[in-house]
mmCIF file of C-alpha atoms in Angstrom:
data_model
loop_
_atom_site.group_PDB
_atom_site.id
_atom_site.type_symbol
_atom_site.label_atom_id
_atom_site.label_comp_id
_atom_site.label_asym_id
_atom_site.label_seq_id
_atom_site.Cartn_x
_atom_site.Cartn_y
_atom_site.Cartn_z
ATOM 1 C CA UNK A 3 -2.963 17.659 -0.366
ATOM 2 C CA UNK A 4 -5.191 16.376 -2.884
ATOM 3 C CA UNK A 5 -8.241 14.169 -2.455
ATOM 4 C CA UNK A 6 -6.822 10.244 -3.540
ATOM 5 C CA UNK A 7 -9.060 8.432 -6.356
ATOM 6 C CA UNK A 8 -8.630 4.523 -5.948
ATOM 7 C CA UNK A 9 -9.792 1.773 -7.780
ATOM 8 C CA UNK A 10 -9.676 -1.666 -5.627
ATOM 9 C CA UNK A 11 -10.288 -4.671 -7.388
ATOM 10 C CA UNK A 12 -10.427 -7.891 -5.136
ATOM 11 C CA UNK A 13 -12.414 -9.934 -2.904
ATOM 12 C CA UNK A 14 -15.933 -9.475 -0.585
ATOM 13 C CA UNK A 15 -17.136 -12.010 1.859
ATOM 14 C CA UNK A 16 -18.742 -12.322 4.886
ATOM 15 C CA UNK A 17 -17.118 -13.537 7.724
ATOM 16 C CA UNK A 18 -18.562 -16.137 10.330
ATOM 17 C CA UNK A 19 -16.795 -15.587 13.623
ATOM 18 C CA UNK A 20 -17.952 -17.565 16.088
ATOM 19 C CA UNK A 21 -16.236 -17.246 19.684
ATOM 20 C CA UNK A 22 -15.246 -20.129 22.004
ATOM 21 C CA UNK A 23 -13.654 -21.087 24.704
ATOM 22 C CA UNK A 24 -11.566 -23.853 22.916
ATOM 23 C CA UNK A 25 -11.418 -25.351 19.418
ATOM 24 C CA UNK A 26 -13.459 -28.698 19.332
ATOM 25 C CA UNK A 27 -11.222 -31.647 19.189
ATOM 26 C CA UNK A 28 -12.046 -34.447 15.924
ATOM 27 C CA UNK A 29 -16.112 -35.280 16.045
ATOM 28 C CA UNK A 30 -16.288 -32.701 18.709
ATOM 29 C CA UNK A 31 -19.419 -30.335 19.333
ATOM 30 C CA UNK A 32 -18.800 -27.477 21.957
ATOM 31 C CA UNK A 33 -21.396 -24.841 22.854
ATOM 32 C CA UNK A 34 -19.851 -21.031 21.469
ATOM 33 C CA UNK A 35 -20.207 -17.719 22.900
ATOM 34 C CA UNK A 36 -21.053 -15.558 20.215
ATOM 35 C CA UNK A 37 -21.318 -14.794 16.573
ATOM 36 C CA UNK A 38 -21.155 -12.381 14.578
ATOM 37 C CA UNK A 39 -21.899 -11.758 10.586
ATOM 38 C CA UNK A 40 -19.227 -8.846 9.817
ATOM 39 C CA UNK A 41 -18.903 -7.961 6.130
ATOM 40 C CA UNK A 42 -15.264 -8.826 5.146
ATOM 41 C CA UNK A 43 -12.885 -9.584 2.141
ATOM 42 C CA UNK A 44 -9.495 -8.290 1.547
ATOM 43 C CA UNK A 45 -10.252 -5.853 -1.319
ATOM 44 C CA UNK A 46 -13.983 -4.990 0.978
ATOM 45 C CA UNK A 47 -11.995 -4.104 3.359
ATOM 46 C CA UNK A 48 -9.713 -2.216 1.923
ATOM 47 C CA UNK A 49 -11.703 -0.527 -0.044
ATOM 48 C CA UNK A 50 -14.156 0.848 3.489
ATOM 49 C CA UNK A 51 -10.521 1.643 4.700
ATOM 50 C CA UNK A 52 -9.851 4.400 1.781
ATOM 51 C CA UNK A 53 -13.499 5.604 1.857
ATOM 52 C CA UNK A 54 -13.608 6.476 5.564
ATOM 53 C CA UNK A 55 -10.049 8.226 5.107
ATOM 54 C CA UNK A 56 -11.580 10.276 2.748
ATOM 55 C CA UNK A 57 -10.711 8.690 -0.346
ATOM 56 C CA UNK A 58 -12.766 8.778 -3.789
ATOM 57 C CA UNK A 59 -13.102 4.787 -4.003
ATOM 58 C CA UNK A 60 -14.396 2.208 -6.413
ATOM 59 C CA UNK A 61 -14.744 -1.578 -5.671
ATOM 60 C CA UNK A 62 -14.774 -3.458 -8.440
ATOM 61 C CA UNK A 63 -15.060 -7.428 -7.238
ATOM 62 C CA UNK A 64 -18.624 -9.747 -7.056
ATOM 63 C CA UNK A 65 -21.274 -11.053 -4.912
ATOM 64 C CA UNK A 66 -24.245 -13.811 -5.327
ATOM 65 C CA UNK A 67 -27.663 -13.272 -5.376
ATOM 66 C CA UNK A 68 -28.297 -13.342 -1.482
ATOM 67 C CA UNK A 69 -28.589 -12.006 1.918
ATOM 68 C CA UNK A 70 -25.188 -11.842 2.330
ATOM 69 C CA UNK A 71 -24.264 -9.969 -1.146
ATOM 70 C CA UNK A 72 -26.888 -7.361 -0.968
ATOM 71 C CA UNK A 73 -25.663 -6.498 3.269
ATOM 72 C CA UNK A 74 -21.773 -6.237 1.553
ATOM 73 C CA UNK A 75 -23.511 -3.603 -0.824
ATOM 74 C CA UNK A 76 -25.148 -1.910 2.092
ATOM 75 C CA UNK A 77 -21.741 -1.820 3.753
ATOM 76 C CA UNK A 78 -19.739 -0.401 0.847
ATOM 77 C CA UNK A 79 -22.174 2.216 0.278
ATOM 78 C CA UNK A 80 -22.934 2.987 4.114
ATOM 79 C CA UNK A 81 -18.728 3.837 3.959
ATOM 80 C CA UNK A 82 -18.960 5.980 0.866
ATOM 81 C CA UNK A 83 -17.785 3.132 -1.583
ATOM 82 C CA UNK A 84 -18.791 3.272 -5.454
ATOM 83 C CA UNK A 85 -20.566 -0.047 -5.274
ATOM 84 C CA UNK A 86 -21.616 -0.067 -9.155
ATOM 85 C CA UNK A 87 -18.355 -1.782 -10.372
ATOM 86 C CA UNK A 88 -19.248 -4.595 -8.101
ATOM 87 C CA UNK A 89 -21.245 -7.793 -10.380
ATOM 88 C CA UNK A 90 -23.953 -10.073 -9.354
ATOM 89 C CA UNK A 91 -22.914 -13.653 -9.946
ATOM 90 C CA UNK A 92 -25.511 -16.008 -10.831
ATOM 91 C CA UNK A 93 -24.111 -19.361 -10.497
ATOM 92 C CA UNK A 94 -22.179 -18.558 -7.278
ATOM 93 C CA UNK A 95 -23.045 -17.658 -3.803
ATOM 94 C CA UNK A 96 -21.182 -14.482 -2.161
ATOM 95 C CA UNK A 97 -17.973 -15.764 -0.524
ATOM 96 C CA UNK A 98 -17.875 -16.126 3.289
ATOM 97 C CA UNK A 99 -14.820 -16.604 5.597
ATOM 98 C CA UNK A 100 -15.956 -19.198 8.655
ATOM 99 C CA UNK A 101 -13.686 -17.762 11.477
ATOM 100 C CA UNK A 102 -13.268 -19.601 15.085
ATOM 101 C CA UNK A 103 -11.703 -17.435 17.514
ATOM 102 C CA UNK A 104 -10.433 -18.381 20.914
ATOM 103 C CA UNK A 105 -8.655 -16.458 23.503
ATOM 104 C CA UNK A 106 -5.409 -18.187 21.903
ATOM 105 C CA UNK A 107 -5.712 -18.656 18.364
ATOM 106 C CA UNK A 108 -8.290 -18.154 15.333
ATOM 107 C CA UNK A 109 -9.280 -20.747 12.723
ATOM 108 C CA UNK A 110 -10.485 -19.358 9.302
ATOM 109 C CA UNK A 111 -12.118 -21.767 6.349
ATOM 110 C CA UNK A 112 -12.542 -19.632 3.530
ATOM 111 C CA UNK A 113 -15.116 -20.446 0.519
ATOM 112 C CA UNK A 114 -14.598 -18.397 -2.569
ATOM 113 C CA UNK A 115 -18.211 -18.430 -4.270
ATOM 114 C CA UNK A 116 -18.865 -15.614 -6.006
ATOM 115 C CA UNK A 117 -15.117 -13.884 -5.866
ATOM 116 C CA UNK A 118 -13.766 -16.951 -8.305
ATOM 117 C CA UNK A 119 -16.517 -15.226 -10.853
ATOM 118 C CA UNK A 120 -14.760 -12.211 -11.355
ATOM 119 C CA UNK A 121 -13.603 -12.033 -14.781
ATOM 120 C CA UNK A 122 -11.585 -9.696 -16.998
ATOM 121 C CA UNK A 123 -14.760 -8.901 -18.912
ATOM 122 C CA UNK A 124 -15.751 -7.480 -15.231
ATOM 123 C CA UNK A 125 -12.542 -5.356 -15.208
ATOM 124 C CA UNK A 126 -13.031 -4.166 -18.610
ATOM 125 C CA UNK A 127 -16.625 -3.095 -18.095
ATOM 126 C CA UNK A 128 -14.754 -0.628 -15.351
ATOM 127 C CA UNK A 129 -12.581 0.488 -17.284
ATOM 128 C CA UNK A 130 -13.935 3.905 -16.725
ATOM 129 C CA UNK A 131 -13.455 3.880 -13.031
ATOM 130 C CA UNK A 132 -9.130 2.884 -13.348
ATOM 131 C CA UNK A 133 -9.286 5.636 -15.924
ATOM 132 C CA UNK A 134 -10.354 8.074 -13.254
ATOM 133 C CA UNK A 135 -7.771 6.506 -10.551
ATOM 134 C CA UNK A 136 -4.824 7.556 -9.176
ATOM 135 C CA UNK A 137 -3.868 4.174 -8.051
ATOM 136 C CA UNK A 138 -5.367 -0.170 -8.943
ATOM 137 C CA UNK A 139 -4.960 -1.285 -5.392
ATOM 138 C CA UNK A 140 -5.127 -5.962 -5.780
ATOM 139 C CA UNK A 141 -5.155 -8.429 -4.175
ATOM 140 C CA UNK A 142 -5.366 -12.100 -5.090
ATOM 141 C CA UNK A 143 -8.366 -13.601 -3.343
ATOM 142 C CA UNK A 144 -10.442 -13.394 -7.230
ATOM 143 C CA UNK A 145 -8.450 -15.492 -10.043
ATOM 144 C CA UNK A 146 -5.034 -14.704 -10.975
ATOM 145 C CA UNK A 147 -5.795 -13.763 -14.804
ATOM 146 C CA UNK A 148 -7.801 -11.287 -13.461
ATOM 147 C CA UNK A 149 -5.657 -9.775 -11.635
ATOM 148 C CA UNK A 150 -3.039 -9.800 -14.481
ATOM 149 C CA UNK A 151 -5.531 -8.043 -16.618
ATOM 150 C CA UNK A 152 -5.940 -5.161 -13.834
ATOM 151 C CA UNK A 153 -2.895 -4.835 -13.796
ATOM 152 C CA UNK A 154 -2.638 -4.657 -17.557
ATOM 153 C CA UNK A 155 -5.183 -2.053 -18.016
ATOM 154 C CA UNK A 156 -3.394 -0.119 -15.212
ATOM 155 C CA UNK A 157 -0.681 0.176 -17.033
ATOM 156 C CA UNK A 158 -2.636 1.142 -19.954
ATOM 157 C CA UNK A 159 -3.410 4.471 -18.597
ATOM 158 C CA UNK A 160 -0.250 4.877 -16.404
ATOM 159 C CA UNK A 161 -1.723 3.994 -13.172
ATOM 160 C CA UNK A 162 0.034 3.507 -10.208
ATOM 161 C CA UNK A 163 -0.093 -0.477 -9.128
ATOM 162 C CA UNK A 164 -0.321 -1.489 -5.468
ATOM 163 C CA UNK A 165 -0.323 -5.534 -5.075
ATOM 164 C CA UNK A 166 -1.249 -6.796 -1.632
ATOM 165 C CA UNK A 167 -0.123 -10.473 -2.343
ATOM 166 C CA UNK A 168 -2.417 -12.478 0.040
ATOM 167 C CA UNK A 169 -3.223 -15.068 0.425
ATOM 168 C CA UNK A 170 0.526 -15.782 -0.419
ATOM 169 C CA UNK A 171 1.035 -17.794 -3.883
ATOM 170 C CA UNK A 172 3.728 -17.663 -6.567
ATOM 171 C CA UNK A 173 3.737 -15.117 -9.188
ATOM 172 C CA UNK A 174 4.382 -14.902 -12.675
ATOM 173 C CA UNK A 175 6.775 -12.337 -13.784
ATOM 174 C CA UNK A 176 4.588 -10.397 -16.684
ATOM 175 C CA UNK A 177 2.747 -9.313 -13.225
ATOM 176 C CA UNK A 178 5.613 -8.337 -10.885
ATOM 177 C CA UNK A 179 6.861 -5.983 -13.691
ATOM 178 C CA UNK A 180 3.519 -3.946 -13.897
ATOM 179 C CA UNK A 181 3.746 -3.629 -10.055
ATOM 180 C CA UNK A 182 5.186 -0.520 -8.343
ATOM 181 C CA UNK A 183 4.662 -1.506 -4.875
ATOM 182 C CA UNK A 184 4.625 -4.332 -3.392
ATOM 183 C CA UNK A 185 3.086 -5.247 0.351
ATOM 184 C CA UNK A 186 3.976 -8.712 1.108
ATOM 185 C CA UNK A 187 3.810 -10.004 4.814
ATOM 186 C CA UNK A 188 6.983 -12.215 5.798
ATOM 187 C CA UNK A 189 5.155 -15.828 4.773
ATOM 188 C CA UNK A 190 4.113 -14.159 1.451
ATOM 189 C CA UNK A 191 7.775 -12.623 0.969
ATOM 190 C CA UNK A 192 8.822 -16.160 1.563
ATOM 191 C CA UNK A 193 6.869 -17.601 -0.503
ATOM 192 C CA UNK A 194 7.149 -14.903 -3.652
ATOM 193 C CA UNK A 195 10.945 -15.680 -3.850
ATOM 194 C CA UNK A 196 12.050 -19.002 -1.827
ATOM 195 C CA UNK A 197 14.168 -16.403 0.266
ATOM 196 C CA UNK A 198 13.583 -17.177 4.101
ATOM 197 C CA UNK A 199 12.980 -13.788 5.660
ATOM 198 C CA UNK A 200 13.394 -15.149 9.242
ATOM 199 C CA UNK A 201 10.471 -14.963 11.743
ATOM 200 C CA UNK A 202 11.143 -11.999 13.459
ATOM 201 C CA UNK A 203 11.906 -9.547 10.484
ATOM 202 C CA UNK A 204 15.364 -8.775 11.775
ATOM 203 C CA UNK A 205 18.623 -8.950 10.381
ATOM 204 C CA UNK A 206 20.347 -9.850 7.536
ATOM 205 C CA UNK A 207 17.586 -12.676 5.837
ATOM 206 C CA UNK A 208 14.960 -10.072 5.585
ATOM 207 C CA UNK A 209 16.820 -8.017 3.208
ATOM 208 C CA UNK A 210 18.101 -10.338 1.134
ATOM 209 C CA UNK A 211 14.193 -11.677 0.608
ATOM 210 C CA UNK A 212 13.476 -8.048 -0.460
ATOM 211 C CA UNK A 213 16.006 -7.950 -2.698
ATOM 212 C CA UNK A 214 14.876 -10.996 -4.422
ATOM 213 C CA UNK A 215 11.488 -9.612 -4.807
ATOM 214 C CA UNK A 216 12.770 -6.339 -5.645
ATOM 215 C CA UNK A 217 15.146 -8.409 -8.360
ATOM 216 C CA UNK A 218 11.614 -9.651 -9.888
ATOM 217 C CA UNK A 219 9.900 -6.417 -11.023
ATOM 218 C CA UNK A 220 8.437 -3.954 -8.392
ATOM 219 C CA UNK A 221 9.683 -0.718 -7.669
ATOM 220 C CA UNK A 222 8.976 -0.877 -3.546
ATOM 221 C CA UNK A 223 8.504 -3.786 -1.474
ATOM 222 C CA UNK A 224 7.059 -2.481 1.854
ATOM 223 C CA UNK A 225 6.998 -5.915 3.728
ATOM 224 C CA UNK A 226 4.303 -5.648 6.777
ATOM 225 C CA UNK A 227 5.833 -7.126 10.206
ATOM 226 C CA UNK A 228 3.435 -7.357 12.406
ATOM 227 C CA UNK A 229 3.733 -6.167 16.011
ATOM 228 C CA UNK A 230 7.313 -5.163 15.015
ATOM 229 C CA UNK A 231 5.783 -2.397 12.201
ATOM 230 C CA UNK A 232 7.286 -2.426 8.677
ATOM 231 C CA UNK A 233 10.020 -2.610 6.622
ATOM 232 C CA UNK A 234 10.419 -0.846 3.267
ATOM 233 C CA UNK A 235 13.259 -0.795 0.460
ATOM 234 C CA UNK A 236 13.391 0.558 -3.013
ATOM 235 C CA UNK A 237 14.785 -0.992 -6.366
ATOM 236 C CA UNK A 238 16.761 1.715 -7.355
ATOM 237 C CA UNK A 239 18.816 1.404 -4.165
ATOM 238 C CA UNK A 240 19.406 2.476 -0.312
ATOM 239 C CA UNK A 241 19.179 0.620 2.332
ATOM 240 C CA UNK A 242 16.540 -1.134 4.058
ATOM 241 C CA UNK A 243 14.466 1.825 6.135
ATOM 242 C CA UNK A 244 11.992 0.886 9.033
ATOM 243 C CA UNK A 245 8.360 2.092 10.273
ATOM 244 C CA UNK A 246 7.859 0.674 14.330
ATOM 245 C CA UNK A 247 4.746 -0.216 15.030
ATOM 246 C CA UNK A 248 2.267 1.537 17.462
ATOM 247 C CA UNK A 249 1.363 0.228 21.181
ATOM 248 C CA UNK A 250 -2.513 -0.233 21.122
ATOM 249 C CA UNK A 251 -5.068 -2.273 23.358
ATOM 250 C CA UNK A 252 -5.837 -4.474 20.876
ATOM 251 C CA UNK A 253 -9.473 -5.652 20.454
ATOM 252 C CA UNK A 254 -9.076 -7.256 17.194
ATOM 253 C CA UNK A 255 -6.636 -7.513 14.171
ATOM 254 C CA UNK A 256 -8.602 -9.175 11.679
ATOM 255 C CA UNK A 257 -8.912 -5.675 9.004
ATOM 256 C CA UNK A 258 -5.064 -4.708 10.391
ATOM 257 C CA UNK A 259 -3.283 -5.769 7.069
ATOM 258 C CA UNK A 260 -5.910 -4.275 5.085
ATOM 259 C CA UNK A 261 -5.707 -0.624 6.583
ATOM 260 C CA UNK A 262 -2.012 -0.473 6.487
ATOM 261 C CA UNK A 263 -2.697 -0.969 2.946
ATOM 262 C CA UNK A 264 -5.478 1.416 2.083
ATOM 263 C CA UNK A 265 -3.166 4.074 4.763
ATOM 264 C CA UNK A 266 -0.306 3.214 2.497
ATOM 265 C CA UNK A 267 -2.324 3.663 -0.876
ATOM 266 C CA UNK A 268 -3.837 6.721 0.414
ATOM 267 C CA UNK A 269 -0.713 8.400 1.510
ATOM 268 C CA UNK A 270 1.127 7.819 -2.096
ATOM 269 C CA UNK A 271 -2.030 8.946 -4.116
ATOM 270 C CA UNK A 272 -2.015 12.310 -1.803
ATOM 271 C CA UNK A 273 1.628 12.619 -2.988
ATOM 272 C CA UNK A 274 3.349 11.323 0.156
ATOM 273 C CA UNK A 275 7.435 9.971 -0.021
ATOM 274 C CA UNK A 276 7.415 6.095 0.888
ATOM 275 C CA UNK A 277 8.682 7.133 4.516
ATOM 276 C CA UNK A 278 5.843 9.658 5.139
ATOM 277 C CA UNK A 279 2.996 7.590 3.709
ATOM 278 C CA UNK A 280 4.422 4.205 5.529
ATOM 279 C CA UNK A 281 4.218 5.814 8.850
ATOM 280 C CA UNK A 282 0.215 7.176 7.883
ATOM 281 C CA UNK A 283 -0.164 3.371 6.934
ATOM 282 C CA UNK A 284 1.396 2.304 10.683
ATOM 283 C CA UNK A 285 -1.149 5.021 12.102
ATOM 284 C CA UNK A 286 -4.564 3.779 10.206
ATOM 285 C CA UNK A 287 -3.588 -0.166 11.350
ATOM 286 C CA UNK A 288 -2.801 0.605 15.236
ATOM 287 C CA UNK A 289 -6.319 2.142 15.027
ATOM 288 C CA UNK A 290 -7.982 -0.683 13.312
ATOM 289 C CA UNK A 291 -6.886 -3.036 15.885
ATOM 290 C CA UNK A 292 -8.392 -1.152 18.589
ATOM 291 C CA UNK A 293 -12.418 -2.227 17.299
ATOM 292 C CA UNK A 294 -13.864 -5.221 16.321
ATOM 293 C CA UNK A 295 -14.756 -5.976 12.953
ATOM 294 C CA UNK A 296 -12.315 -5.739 9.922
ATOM 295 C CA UNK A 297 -15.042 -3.022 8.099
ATOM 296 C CA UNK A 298 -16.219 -1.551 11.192
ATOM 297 C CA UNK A 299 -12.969 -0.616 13.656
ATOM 298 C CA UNK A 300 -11.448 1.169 10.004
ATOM 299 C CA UNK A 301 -10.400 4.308 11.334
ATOM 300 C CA UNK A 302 -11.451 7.943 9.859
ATOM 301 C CA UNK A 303 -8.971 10.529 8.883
ATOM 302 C CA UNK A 304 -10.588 12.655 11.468
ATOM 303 C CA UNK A 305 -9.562 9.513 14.159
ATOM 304 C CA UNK A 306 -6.465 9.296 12.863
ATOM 305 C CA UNK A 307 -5.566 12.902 13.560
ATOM 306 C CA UNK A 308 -7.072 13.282 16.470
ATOM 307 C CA UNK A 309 -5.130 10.019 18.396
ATOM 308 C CA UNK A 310 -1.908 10.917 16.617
ATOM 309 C CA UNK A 311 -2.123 14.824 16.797
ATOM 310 C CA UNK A 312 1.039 15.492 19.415
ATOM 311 C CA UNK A 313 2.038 12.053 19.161
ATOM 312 C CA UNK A 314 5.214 12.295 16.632
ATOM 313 C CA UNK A 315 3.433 9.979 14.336
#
């Protein structure tokens, strides 16, 4: 199969986590356990995830001029990342994500800084690099215009379009046309077409919600589920298809969402059917969830095979 070429154009932070016992009630102060600085964003992350698979990759997103910017750098190249797409904001600091975690629950406050400087001038100046893709892999944690403009250029040179729709927001319908596939989670699917999809993914209501999307522009809406897999459906027809979900000891599922989509991206750039490429997507998340750290547990293809060698996928 041939070697994928990916542009990802999106987000890079770093995230905060602090771990505690509890969350601190109003005018609180509790004493943590730990914390950690682990480089982060949605389109960071997915972008590590496609490198370490073995994917030519190019982040195209921005950072401030600090600590924190230049170790995100450090990360995407340490991965295998093309890190020269990526700008230097000077009136912004580089986002961060403050995360609590507790044995029950996680609290996340995210500041955009730097990531709400990305412009379409930005995109333009790497032009070169979604010339040389396969696949535009987006998000929408930078501004929406420039994420319309991706997509735009995209289609320019008849690239395939992957939107990860998170964090979950409506969207206009010159953008849902240029998208091919579509990788909502059940509160973005929600939100995307006023459909309730249920809670559990089951049934009747989850269809109809991917219809409605479907109904809106994209060719594929592959709607991620959770502990209960995926869930996948094409415009021109058939019925809704399912990918289960693998059994791991999970250590953390921060990065999960992001390496089912850089395992889906991968597997349709190395010329994978939806069904085949969905269940390498399935494969790549179970193993992110079994490290901590969204960048850091991102599975290799050599992992990959090696756990699911024997294993029926």
């Amino acid at each position: 199969m041939k070697r994928p070429n990916i542009a990802v154009i999106g987000s890079l932070n770093m995230d905060i986590v602090v771990k505690a016992s509890k969350f601190p009630a109003a005018g609180e102060t509790i004493q943590g356990d730990e914390i950690h600085f682990v480089p982060g964003g949605k389109g960071a992350n997915q972008a590590v995830a496609l490198a370490r698979l073995g994917a030519d990759v190019s982040m195209v997103g921005a950072i401030g001029f600090d600590s924190f910017g230049r170790t995100l750098l450090a990360s995407l190249a340490d991965s295998g990342v093309n890190n020269e797409y990526v700008k230097m904001a000077e009136q912004a600091p580089t986002g961060t994500a403050s995360i609590t975690l507790t044995p029950e629950d996680n609290s996340i406050v995210i500041v955009s800084g730097a990531n709400a400087e990305l412009r379409a001038a930005d995109i333009k100046r790497a032009e070169a690099a979604i010339e040389a893709a396969d696949a535009v892999l987006l998000q929408l944690e930078v501004p929406l215009e420039t994420v319309e403009y991706a997509a735009e250029l995209a289609e320019k040179h008849g690239k395939l379009v992957i939107l990860n729709p998170a964090p979950a927001r409506k969207l206009p319908d010159s953008l849902l046309r240029r998208v091919h596939y579509m990788t909502p989670n059940l509160t973005e699917l929600a939100v995307l077409t006023g459909v309730d999809p249920g809670t559990d993914g089951d049934g009747r209501a989850l269809e109809e919600a991917m219809d409605a999307l479907l109904a809106l522009g994209p060719d594929f809406v592959v709607t991620t589920l959770g502990a209960e897999g995926a869930a996948w459906k094409v415009k021109a027809g058939g019925s809704l298809a399912r990918q289960p979900a693998h059994r791991m000891k999970v250590a953390d599922t921060t990065g999960a969402g992001d390496a089912f989509n850089a395992g889906l991206a991968y597997g349709l750039c190395e010329g994978r059917g939806i069904s085949e490429a969905a269940a390498f997507a399935a494969q790549v998340s179970a193993l992110a969830v079994t490290k901590f750290g969204a960048q850091d547990g991102m599975p290799t293809m050599a992992e990959v095979a090696a756990y699911f060698q024997g294993k029926g996928g």
